[in-house]
XYZ file of C-alpha atoms in Angstrom:
715
model
C 23.307 -119.130 105.318
C 22.341 -122.159 103.036
C 18.748 -120.918 102.836
C 19.822 -117.455 102.251
C 22.057 -118.726 99.451
C 19.095 -120.807 97.855
C 16.740 -117.801 97.895
C 19.161 -115.395 96.391
C 20.105 -117.684 93.479
C 16.374 -118.308 92.675
C 15.834 -114.498 92.754
C 18.690 -114.038 90.317
C 17.398 -116.684 87.976
C 13.830 -115.231 88.215
C 15.324 -111.808 87.007
C 17.530 -113.398 84.367
C 20.843 -112.316 85.948
C 22.374 -115.812 85.734
C 21.534 -118.875 83.719
C 20.319 -122.400 84.876
C 23.835 -123.735 84.541
C 25.427 -120.854 86.579
C 22.658 -121.371 89.215
C 23.351 -124.974 89.764
C 27.259 -124.533 89.864
C 26.550 -121.806 92.483
C 24.322 -124.295 94.387
C 26.656 -127.171 94.329
C 29.815 -125.223 95.702
C 30.628 -126.158 99.280
C 30.365 -123.626 101.781
C 33.289 -123.305 104.461
C 32.173 -121.988 107.885
C 34.691 -120.366 110.109
C 35.506 -121.821 113.520
C 33.147 -120.768 116.160
C 36.107 -119.637 118.511
C 37.200 -117.052 115.904
C 33.875 -115.335 115.968
C 34.744 -113.567 119.227
C 35.441 -109.994 118.447
C 39.109 -109.014 119.354
C 39.559 -105.556 121.137
C 39.368 -102.611 118.785
C 42.660 -100.805 118.494
C 42.714 -97.415 120.145
C 43.231 -95.795 116.671
C 40.333 -97.060 115.166
C 38.107 -96.162 117.912
C 39.422 -92.546 117.699
C 38.912 -92.597 113.876
C 35.321 -93.802 114.088
C 34.581 -91.336 116.777
C 35.886 -88.477 114.636
C 34.246 -89.581 111.597
C 30.955 -89.989 113.393
C 30.813 -86.182 113.845
C 30.320 -85.930 110.111
C 28.472 -89.256 109.263
C 26.390 -90.904 111.652
C 28.026 -94.074 113.291
C 25.342 -96.489 112.493
C 25.820 -95.526 108.870
C 29.506 -95.861 108.890
C 29.296 -99.274 110.283
C 26.884 -100.407 107.382
C 29.960 -100.050 105.198
C 30.529 -98.700 101.772
C 33.191 -96.001 102.852
C 36.711 -95.905 102.230
C 38.311 -94.069 105.369
C 41.982 -93.000 104.698
C 43.605 -91.779 108.001
C 46.493 -89.643 108.638
C 48.298 -92.349 110.720
C 51.691 -93.298 109.227
C 51.517 -97.231 109.030
C 55.291 -97.454 109.394
C 55.469 -95.357 112.348
C 52.290 -96.986 113.888
C 53.979 -100.284 113.719
C 57.152 -99.082 115.440
C 55.064 -97.459 118.074
C 53.335 -100.681 118.781
C 56.492 -102.750 118.955
C 58.368 -100.457 120.881
C 55.672 -100.037 123.520
C 55.284 -103.824 123.630
C 58.985 -104.503 123.967
C 59.193 -101.904 126.917
C 56.246 -103.553 128.629
C 57.796 -106.908 128.508
C 60.994 -105.759 129.920
C 58.792 -104.086 132.805
C 57.571 -107.710 133.373
C 61.025 -109.129 133.497
C 61.083 -110.572 129.889
C 64.006 -110.097 127.481
C 62.284 -110.216 124.227
C 64.340 -110.933 121.116
C 64.972 -107.899 118.798
C 62.656 -108.141 115.910
C 64.444 -106.962 112.810
C 61.299 -105.174 111.442
C 61.113 -103.031 114.565
C 64.078 -100.672 114.617
C 62.639 -98.542 117.323
C 63.008 -101.231 119.689
C 66.820 -101.158 119.268
C 66.854 -97.769 120.283
C 65.305 -98.373 123.739
C 67.471 -97.980 126.591
C 67.997 -100.727 129.175
C 65.374 -100.939 131.887
C 66.851 -101.099 135.334
C 63.702 -100.405 137.421
C 61.153 -102.476 139.571
C 59.963 -105.635 137.986
C 56.162 -106.236 138.069
C 54.271 -109.511 138.622
C 52.134 -110.679 135.802
C 48.960 -110.097 137.938
C 50.014 -106.437 138.352
C 48.369 -104.457 135.405
C 50.236 -101.776 133.720
C 49.225 -99.675 130.684
C 51.312 -97.593 128.270
C 49.549 -94.914 126.120
C 51.341 -92.973 123.371
C 50.248 -90.332 120.930
C 52.462 -88.932 117.986
C 51.449 -85.759 116.444
C 52.455 -83.659 113.543
C 52.003 -80.213 114.898
C 52.410 -78.353 111.597
C 49.066 -79.713 110.142
C 47.620 -81.086 113.102
C 47.191 -84.367 112.326
C 47.812 -87.824 114.258
C 50.528 -89.946 112.952
C 50.230 -92.869 115.479
C 48.286 -94.002 118.530
C 48.889 -96.967 120.692
C 47.319 -98.506 123.797
C 49.473 -101.213 125.120
C 48.704 -103.336 128.240
C 49.298 -106.762 129.754
C 45.522 -107.417 129.870
C 42.835 -108.185 127.261
C 40.027 -105.638 126.779
C 39.584 -101.816 126.418
C 42.122 -99.708 128.311
C 42.263 -96.104 129.655
C 43.489 -94.227 126.345
C 40.721 -91.880 126.071
C 39.999 -91.253 129.747
C 41.020 -87.887 131.308
C 44.188 -88.405 133.348
C 45.639 -86.588 136.383
C 48.279 -83.856 134.683
C 50.364 -83.670 137.644
C 53.166 -81.226 136.964
C 52.532 -81.525 133.173
C 50.656 -78.087 133.393
C 53.490 -76.030 134.820
C 54.700 -74.608 131.262
C 51.235 -72.862 131.358
C 51.585 -71.555 134.899
C 54.985 -69.939 133.795
C 53.622 -68.907 130.539
C 50.993 -66.789 132.249
C 53.903 -65.083 134.203
C 55.823 -64.393 130.908
C 52.587 -62.767 129.852
C 52.471 -60.472 132.887
C 56.055 -59.259 132.054
C 58.187 -61.822 133.792
C 60.958 -63.945 132.059
C 63.041 -66.957 132.329
C 65.406 -65.139 134.436
C 62.903 -64.030 136.959
C 63.493 -64.837 140.691
C 61.232 -67.470 142.221
C 61.572 -68.980 145.806
C 61.970 -72.911 146.158
C 61.068 -73.028 149.830
C 58.519 -75.188 152.001
C 55.103 -73.712 152.962
C 54.403 -73.239 156.715
C 52.680 -76.062 157.993
C 53.026 -78.095 154.919
C 52.908 -81.880 154.895
C 54.154 -82.458 151.387
C 57.478 -84.073 151.404
C 60.566 -82.869 149.729
C 60.335 -85.758 147.179
C 56.925 -84.587 146.183
C 58.244 -80.771 145.958
C 61.228 -82.221 143.924
C 59.796 -85.133 141.837
C 62.551 -87.485 140.854
C 64.908 -86.499 143.729
C 66.293 -89.208 146.191
C 64.879 -87.413 149.263
C 68.215 -86.274 150.403
C 68.427 -82.919 148.663
C 66.823 -79.731 150.207
C 64.970 -76.726 149.102
C 67.073 -74.451 147.128
C 65.815 -71.133 148.098
C 66.106 -68.438 145.467
C 66.294 -69.914 141.819
C 65.442 -68.613 138.366
C 61.986 -69.399 136.549
C 64.044 -71.279 134.026
C 65.619 -73.647 136.738
C 62.380 -74.150 138.477
C 60.332 -75.157 135.385
C 63.092 -77.369 133.987
C 63.738 -79.347 136.943
C 60.165 -79.341 138.175
C 60.782 -77.629 141.542
C 57.263 -77.438 142.442
C 57.081 -74.928 145.383
C 57.477 -71.896 143.069
C 54.858 -73.437 140.479
C 52.361 -73.830 143.557
C 52.947 -70.207 144.640
C 52.324 -68.898 141.028
C 49.329 -71.009 140.778
C 47.883 -69.612 143.857
C 48.793 -66.083 142.930
C 47.430 -66.447 139.332
C 44.212 -68.321 140.388
C 42.842 -71.605 138.941
C 40.672 -69.838 136.300
C 43.311 -67.684 134.964
C 45.732 -70.634 134.460
C 42.893 -73.063 133.076
C 41.708 -70.182 130.499
C 45.159 -70.256 129.154
C 45.200 -73.857 128.916
C 41.673 -73.763 127.105
C 43.264 -71.350 124.431
C 45.669 -74.148 123.584
C 42.762 -76.656 122.712
C 42.616 -78.599 126.181
C 39.084 -79.321 127.161
C 38.297 -78.144 130.897
C 35.757 -80.153 132.384
C 33.249 -78.770 134.604
C 34.296 -80.780 137.690
C 37.874 -80.299 138.773
C 40.120 -82.343 140.924
C 39.906 -80.539 144.374
C 42.237 -82.921 146.295
C 45.089 -82.785 143.780
C 48.309 -82.768 145.722
C 50.234 -80.201 143.642
C 47.336 -77.939 142.064
C 43.988 -77.950 143.839
C 41.303 -77.508 141.442
C 43.304 -78.329 138.463
C 41.660 -80.504 135.647
C 42.153 -83.961 134.167
C 43.483 -83.921 130.486
C 43.420 -86.315 127.568
C 46.462 -87.582 125.759
C 45.176 -85.996 122.443
C 44.285 -82.698 123.951
C 47.710 -82.107 125.991
C 49.504 -83.328 122.828
C 47.841 -80.660 120.724
C 48.650 -77.977 123.462
C 52.236 -78.776 123.343
C 51.957 -78.709 119.546
C 51.205 -75.098 119.918
C 54.810 -74.526 121.387
C 56.246 -76.690 118.673
C 54.359 -74.695 116.033
C 55.536 -71.347 117.283
C 52.368 -70.245 118.738
C 49.941 -71.539 115.991
C 47.325 -74.208 116.610
C 46.597 -76.057 113.515
C 44.169 -78.874 112.850
C 40.499 -79.338 111.928
C 37.663 -77.025 112.912
C 35.043 -78.365 114.920
C 31.410 -77.155 116.055
C 29.308 -74.754 114.343
C 31.236 -71.513 114.999
C 34.364 -73.257 113.553
C 36.442 -71.576 116.325
C 37.576 -74.922 117.820
C 40.541 -76.563 116.411
C 41.405 -80.296 117.182
C 43.781 -82.415 115.877
C 42.584 -85.005 113.253
C 43.321 -88.713 112.435
C 41.533 -88.429 108.843
C 42.576 -87.490 105.645
C 39.666 -88.446 103.641
C 36.480 -90.262 103.543
C 34.990 -91.570 100.194
C 31.757 -93.419 99.265
C 31.346 -96.224 97.063
C 30.813 -93.753 94.095
C 33.907 -91.791 94.740
C 32.169 -88.908 96.472
C 34.190 -87.150 99.142
C 32.553 -86.736 102.383
C 35.440 -85.432 104.529
C 38.811 -83.889 103.297
C 41.155 -82.415 105.654
C 44.042 -81.609 103.337
C 44.037 -77.798 104.094
C 44.192 -77.566 107.937
C 42.662 -74.594 109.679
C 45.062 -72.485 111.967
C 44.582 -70.223 114.847
C 47.296 -67.998 116.600
C 47.311 -68.740 120.260
C 50.216 -66.710 121.678
C 53.003 -64.493 120.143
C 56.151 -65.937 118.647
C 58.210 -64.043 121.401
C 56.235 -65.780 124.370
C 56.589 -69.165 122.533
C 60.278 -68.798 122.028
C 60.731 -68.133 125.880
C 58.950 -71.477 126.614
C 60.738 -73.441 123.885
C 63.955 -71.927 124.805
C 63.590 -73.069 128.504
C 62.211 -76.578 127.920
C 64.821 -77.241 125.403
C 67.608 -76.134 127.762
C 69.948 -79.290 128.193
C 72.445 -77.434 130.430
C 70.063 -76.576 133.281
C 68.631 -80.025 134.114
C 69.949 -81.131 137.573
C 68.972 -84.781 137.031
C 71.992 -85.862 134.717
C 70.587 -89.427 134.323
C 67.316 -88.156 132.904
C 68.794 -85.467 130.833
C 71.032 -88.178 129.109
C 67.547 -89.953 128.175
C 66.611 -86.783 126.456
C 69.630 -86.131 124.259
C 68.746 -87.083 120.735
C 71.083 -84.942 118.593
C 68.569 -82.222 117.911
C 66.632 -79.453 119.983
C 63.601 -80.800 121.748
C 61.353 -79.227 124.204
C 60.963 -81.718 127.189
C 58.515 -81.813 130.101
C 58.249 -84.501 132.337
C 54.857 -84.891 134.214
C 55.069 -86.117 137.618
C 51.867 -87.040 139.418
C 52.000 -87.292 143.069
C 50.336 -90.033 145.114
C 49.640 -91.710 141.891
C 51.223 -94.646 140.041
C 51.289 -92.865 136.866
C 53.376 -90.235 134.937
C 54.062 -88.419 131.762
C 56.716 -87.431 129.191
C 55.913 -84.969 126.630
C 58.842 -84.239 124.090
C 58.488 -82.043 120.860
C 60.518 -80.931 118.013
C 59.409 -78.654 115.105
C 58.129 -81.628 113.355
C 56.712 -84.025 116.062
C 54.974 -84.078 119.518
C 55.418 -87.413 121.156
C 53.335 -87.936 124.285
C 53.733 -90.993 126.649
C 51.777 -91.979 129.601
C 52.280 -94.754 131.930
C 49.909 -96.036 134.626
C 49.284 -98.800 136.914
C 45.752 -100.052 136.808
C 45.556 -101.707 140.282
C 45.592 -99.200 143.186
C 47.595 -101.634 145.371
C 50.317 -101.853 142.807
C 52.834 -99.159 142.511
C 55.936 -98.426 140.732
C 58.136 -95.314 141.902
C 57.995 -92.000 139.918
C 61.480 -92.758 138.767
C 60.643 -96.219 137.190
C 57.633 -94.708 135.532
C 59.658 -91.859 134.145
C 62.317 -94.325 133.032
C 59.700 -96.087 130.959
C 58.239 -92.995 129.517
C 61.384 -91.324 128.472
C 62.797 -94.428 127.088
C 59.922 -94.822 124.809
C 59.766 -91.247 123.947
C 63.538 -91.442 122.997
C 63.228 -94.366 120.628
C 60.174 -93.247 119.002
C 61.228 -89.677 118.465
C 64.697 -90.810 117.265
C 63.166 -93.161 114.814
C 60.615 -90.779 113.395
C 63.236 -88.064 112.914
C 65.794 -90.485 111.443
C 65.706 -88.962 107.944
C 64.268 -85.637 108.599
C 66.933 -82.504 108.689
C 67.569 -80.952 111.974
C 65.303 -77.873 112.750
C 65.624 -75.195 115.213
C 63.173 -72.601 116.553
C 64.106 -69.474 114.809
C 64.738 -66.471 117.181
C 61.907 -63.929 116.509
C 62.139 -60.161 116.297
C 61.943 -58.624 119.715
C 64.133 -61.222 121.739
C 67.317 -59.885 123.122
C 70.046 -61.589 125.148
C 71.603 -59.882 128.236
C 74.152 -61.035 131.059
C 72.333 -60.832 134.348
C 73.050 -61.936 137.882
C 71.826 -65.331 138.923
C 69.254 -66.027 140.515
C 67.754 -62.725 140.786
C 67.648 -61.750 137.034
C 68.800 -58.409 137.748
C 71.679 -56.406 136.292
C 75.066 -57.710 137.703
C 76.992 -56.012 140.465
C 80.212 -56.443 142.177
C 78.468 -58.828 144.675
C 76.811 -61.205 142.288
C 78.198 -64.739 142.572
C 77.035 -65.981 139.184
C 76.490 -64.328 135.845
C 74.364 -65.931 132.992
C 73.208 -65.011 129.714
C 69.465 -64.931 129.489
C 66.767 -63.919 127.093
C 64.230 -61.187 127.416
C 61.250 -59.958 125.397
C 62.468 -56.453 124.368
C 60.985 -53.812 126.732
C 60.827 -56.467 129.721
C 64.662 -56.527 130.231
C 65.989 -55.512 133.753
C 66.807 -51.920 134.433
C 67.858 -52.393 138.233
C 71.046 -53.749 139.507
C 70.828 -56.847 141.794
C 69.509 -56.319 145.175
C 69.557 -60.121 146.251
C 73.247 -60.095 147.192
C 73.843 -57.140 149.514
C 77.017 -56.023 151.280
C 76.915 -54.922 154.823
C 79.370 -53.198 157.041
C 79.997 -55.309 160.237
C 81.694 -54.667 163.376
C 84.135 -57.512 163.318
C 84.391 -58.031 167.043
C 80.809 -57.785 167.928
C 79.265 -59.204 164.801
C 76.654 -56.195 164.642
C 75.915 -53.723 161.795
C 78.336 -51.066 161.819
C 77.309 -47.694 162.655
C 78.762 -44.250 162.783
C 80.094 -45.189 166.253
C 82.098 -48.100 165.030
C 85.767 -47.551 164.826
C 87.031 -47.687 161.385
C 89.614 -50.410 161.994
C 86.889 -52.738 163.427
C 84.577 -52.480 160.021
C 84.543 -55.399 157.702
C 82.392 -55.883 154.602
C 80.405 -59.113 154.310
C 77.952 -59.922 151.425
C 74.675 -61.729 152.577
C 71.654 -62.927 150.736
C 68.581 -60.701 151.249
C 65.908 -62.968 152.555
C 62.184 -61.999 152.254
C 59.847 -62.733 155.209
C 58.257 -65.826 153.605
C 61.814 -67.281 153.301
C 63.048 -66.884 156.956
C 62.014 -70.137 158.220
C 63.835 -72.038 155.238
C 67.039 -69.858 155.901
C 66.866 -70.636 159.632
C 66.612 -74.463 159.020
C 69.273 -74.169 156.264
C 71.604 -72.628 158.652
C 72.111 -69.925 156.115
C 74.132 -66.818 157.347
C 71.998 -63.870 157.543
C 72.937 -60.087 158.210
C 72.584 -59.035 161.924
C 69.497 -56.818 162.478
C 71.037 -54.842 165.344
C 73.491 -51.742 164.977
C 76.539 -51.320 167.030
C 75.602 -48.598 169.348
C 78.552 -48.622 171.876
C 79.333 -44.889 171.252
C 82.849 -43.745 172.228
C 82.124 -40.306 174.037
C 84.132 -37.388 172.919
C 86.570 -35.716 175.207
C 85.534 -32.540 177.024
C 87.478 -30.668 174.533
C 85.844 -32.352 171.562
C 82.030 -33.011 171.900
C 78.681 -32.288 170.655
C 76.498 -31.334 173.876
C 73.113 -30.271 172.002
C 71.196 -31.921 170.561
C 71.562 -35.136 172.518
C 72.198 -38.502 170.939
C 68.938 -40.286 169.947
C 67.094 -37.041 170.246
C 64.210 -36.223 168.094
C 64.710 -32.830 166.160
C 62.815 -30.845 163.434
C 63.102 -27.622 161.680
C 66.332 -25.642 162.207
C 68.524 -27.313 164.837
C 71.139 -25.254 166.663
C 74.104 -27.415 167.258
C 76.299 -26.652 170.294
C 79.781 -28.221 170.769
C 83.252 -27.824 171.926
C 86.359 -27.947 169.621
C 89.963 -28.051 171.122
C 92.316 -25.297 170.486
C 95.588 -27.397 170.667
C 96.733 -28.207 167.028
C 93.449 -26.855 165.490
C 93.617 -26.313 161.830
C 89.733 -26.303 160.767
C 86.411 -28.173 161.517
C 83.209 -29.056 159.797
C 79.830 -30.270 160.822
C 78.110 -33.052 158.496
C 75.223 -35.204 158.110
C 74.328 -38.417 156.660
C 71.268 -40.641 156.260
C 71.055 -43.695 158.323
C 72.824 -45.238 161.085
C 76.215 -45.653 158.988
C 75.903 -43.105 156.257
C 77.769 -44.005 153.060
C 77.967 -40.309 152.068
C 77.972 -36.880 153.800
C 76.632 -33.436 153.245
C 78.415 -30.496 154.862
C 76.427 -28.333 157.271
C 77.322 -24.558 156.701
C 80.731 -23.188 156.174
C 84.040 -24.649 157.404
C 84.558 -23.697 161.076
C 87.920 -21.515 161.390
C 88.053 -21.525 165.069
C 87.954 -23.537 168.285
C 84.901 -23.529 170.395
C 84.239 -24.007 174.255
C 80.552 -25.418 174.499
C 78.916 -22.892 172.104
C 76.959 -22.761 169.070
C 79.099 -24.362 166.006
C 76.480 -24.655 163.544
C 72.810 -24.584 162.357
C 71.240 -27.695 160.824
C 68.199 -27.027 158.672
C 66.134 -30.593 158.421
C 62.821 -28.850 157.208
C 63.253 -30.382 153.664
C 64.723 -33.790 154.838
C 62.826 -37.018 154.888
C 61.677 -38.056 158.369
C 64.056 -40.865 159.671
C 67.589 -41.709 161.329
C 70.457 -39.404 160.425
C 73.949 -39.284 161.948
C 75.489 -35.929 162.792
C 79.250 -35.827 162.921
C 81.803 -33.223 163.825
C 85.046 -33.547 162.296
C 88.324 -31.868 163.369
C 91.443 -31.340 161.449
C 94.660 -30.991 163.260
C 98.267 -30.231 162.445
C 99.877 -32.969 160.064
C 96.296 -33.676 158.789
C 95.360 -35.784 161.979
C 91.498 -36.113 161.867
C 89.247 -36.606 165.073
C 85.583 -37.051 164.905
C 82.572 -37.498 167.132
C 79.267 -38.498 166.246
C 75.657 -38.940 167.287
C 72.497 -40.328 165.670
C 69.266 -38.250 165.355
C 65.658 -38.832 164.583
C 64.550 -36.034 162.258
C 60.661 -35.584 162.541
C 59.276 -32.715 160.734
C 55.643 -34.212 160.595
C 53.081 -33.125 163.021
C 51.066 -35.805 164.779
C 47.590 -36.508 163.596
C 45.025 -36.455 166.335
C 41.993 -38.798 166.186
C 39.387 -38.866 168.740
C 37.803 -42.407 168.885
C 34.337 -41.065 169.545
C 33.143 -38.253 166.918
C 31.524 -35.674 169.251
C 31.931 -32.606 166.746
C 28.656 -30.757 166.574
C 26.740 -33.343 168.684
C 24.081 -32.884 171.223
C 24.313 -35.020 174.204
C 21.889 -35.570 177.117
C 22.989 -34.889 180.522
C 23.111 -37.511 183.086
C 24.136 -36.663 186.654
C 27.649 -37.645 187.735
C 28.490 -39.246 184.399
C 31.975 -39.037 182.905
C 32.530 -38.734 179.254
C 35.961 -40.380 178.254
C 37.692 -38.464 175.463
C 40.200 -41.271 174.120
C 42.714 -40.460 171.268
C 44.431 -42.815 168.892
C 47.675 -42.203 167.075
C 49.448 -44.045 164.312
C 52.470 -44.449 166.709
C 51.839 -43.684 170.159
C 55.357 -43.956 171.407
C 56.316 -40.766 169.154
C 53.935 -38.632 171.477
C 55.673 -36.729 174.078
C 52.524 -35.085 175.725
C 48.760 -34.561 175.118
C 46.877 -31.417 176.876
C 43.225 -31.509 177.111
C 41.049 -28.503 177.946
C 37.545 -27.470 178.143
C 36.744 -23.974 179.090
C 39.158 -21.986 181.095
C 39.378 -24.217 184.308
C 39.357 -27.648 182.978
C 42.909 -28.667 182.029
C 44.358 -32.149 181.835
C 47.724 -33.547 180.466
C 49.059 -36.828 179.860
C 52.452 -37.833 178.750
C 51.993 -41.784 178.691
C 49.535 -43.788 176.805
C 46.794 -44.267 177.049
C 45.908 -40.800 176.010
C 42.487 -40.316 177.662
C 40.732 -37.572 179.606
C 37.651 -38.480 181.863
C 35.321 -35.304 182.031
C 32.428 -35.180 184.180
C 29.449 -33.761 182.324
C 27.660 -30.700 183.005
C 25.011 -28.725 180.917
C 26.122 -26.064 178.225
C 27.926 -25.662 175.031
C 31.686 -26.545 175.193
C 34.838 -26.416 173.084
C 37.215 -29.252 173.652
C 40.751 -28.448 172.600
C 43.474 -31.067 172.231
C 46.959 -30.457 171.607
C 49.491 -33.170 170.850
C 53.163 -32.660 171.112
C 55.823 -35.291 169.729
C 59.370 -35.996 170.800
C 60.551 -33.620 167.923
C 58.234 -30.711 169.476
C 55.958 -30.913 166.506
C 52.573 -29.822 167.512
C 48.980 -30.261 166.446
C 45.737 -28.667 167.650
C 42.141 -29.783 167.106
C 38.875 -27.990 168.581
C 35.563 -30.052 168.997
C 32.508 -28.242 169.959
C 29.439 -30.093 171.332
C 26.517 -29.390 173.593
C 25.094 -31.136 176.621
C 21.422 -30.559 177.316
C 18.895 -31.700 179.860
C 16.646 -34.500 178.729
């Protein structure tokens, strides 16, 4: 250093930049050398690393490090100081310390008390935080806090866990679903994931809830519905949506992620930007990257100037890109800011800051890490906490307490002097009372009515079908039928369970409707009866009804029919019957235009003093002829004769039980009939041209005929 000083003084003398006197004074000045220990470079703060990385996209890093530039960042120095001290205070509390409140750190006074597990000093933990202004796409604060010295994990992609569920539900909203739509919180067959993993933050003593709304499932992190939607949408579709929000999707995905197999890791800045789109009502703002200018990322720079005052970078005017519609954005914001739907009241209290905020807790299964992202129209605050040592663990509850506490203190401090802002309701959003949890229009059986929001045109048109009333024989517990005496019929309301939820319903001891009808028919008397058709017979076309109607006290009678085993409405057959009958035709029932299926046929007799007597039976209307299909296609074929060989003509029907008889015939002498499956005919080959005729008759006497011609020739 001394040699360099003397050399420089000589050169300045030679070029007359200084006088001899100035040179002597400079040479005599004592040089003070720094202590050698202070020469060890301290860790570079995370925000410095991020700013230099961003600036190096315009100016080569080696040129930047040579100096001569003035870099003006977007970081708010006051907020940055508060973020650092609040994170440090929280970190000390996790290690059992009780730091004194610093008057200069107001945000630390807003930290709630920590009541979680205390770590030992050799157990490494790290807190990362990003504070973003979504309106201009600028980073206001960034911190990486740890109990160890050295670089941390601030910029490493991290497991997102349940942090990606808003994008999964957003995909559903884009397909016409809404926050009121029904999803099922149920276990999967053979699933080994515990209830605690499916319900992060629970105490393990709760259970699957069955039917819930998308709003309830998203806010409370009920992950069974989210996983079902992830599987139905497909990884690619969800990650394409996330990419639109500015999240960089790596080529190598996490195939073993507990929640969402195939999902990608994310960085704090990326995920903060993506939630900023929600905060900014569907618009992504920031700085354009890449040659196309289509990529928009948040910036930590305001301006870079050189020593001559030339401006190299100026981000005063952000670029913007509309990602999703205001209506879809409002659905997400309305759900994530819903303070009344959270089941975890302790967690909910942490998020009450006196203004609307969209909150998403990111639980990460099988990992000692977790997230909290909360946003208002002015700020996005992202907090991640992780344990560095794999053998060290905090519970998800402890981690979320740390994250939510820091989020609360920083957001409250940052917004302390700002006006309260709400997300405006855009045009095309309507509110409607619907039945919970189906999201359909209310009925008299609906147990709970809620007010929900919809994009106009997607509101429900159908009444609730989740809660259905059934008429039950109160003595047998079976479904009431036309045979059940009126005095034994009671109405009960049941939850309609889809097949995939049957196991859950069984384990939950949920009362489900009986599947069997009460078929205990009380036969009519000899005086009042229907003798033809017979009960449970198959009928088609015009059906003659034969019955007996007693003469004593007779006023009138009528024949009527209704659809199903226990019709709710009846249609009269023919005119009113005005005379008694004794086992004779009492009406003609035309079934030709009816749908195939079960129908009840009823004879109603009115006696003196308006006394009513009935006799009923159930019939299967079948006006559809059976479809005959030969397993081996022989029509028009030429076969080679083999002595003594049998050809097996085998038929198949959609429902063999509906077939009463099948007749086979070849020529005038070969006839064969079968009235039970399998419907096959073994025919011994002979030489010649043949026509095979097959006639099938079902139990309603509908007939079908097919003709197949083939030839048998000698080889």
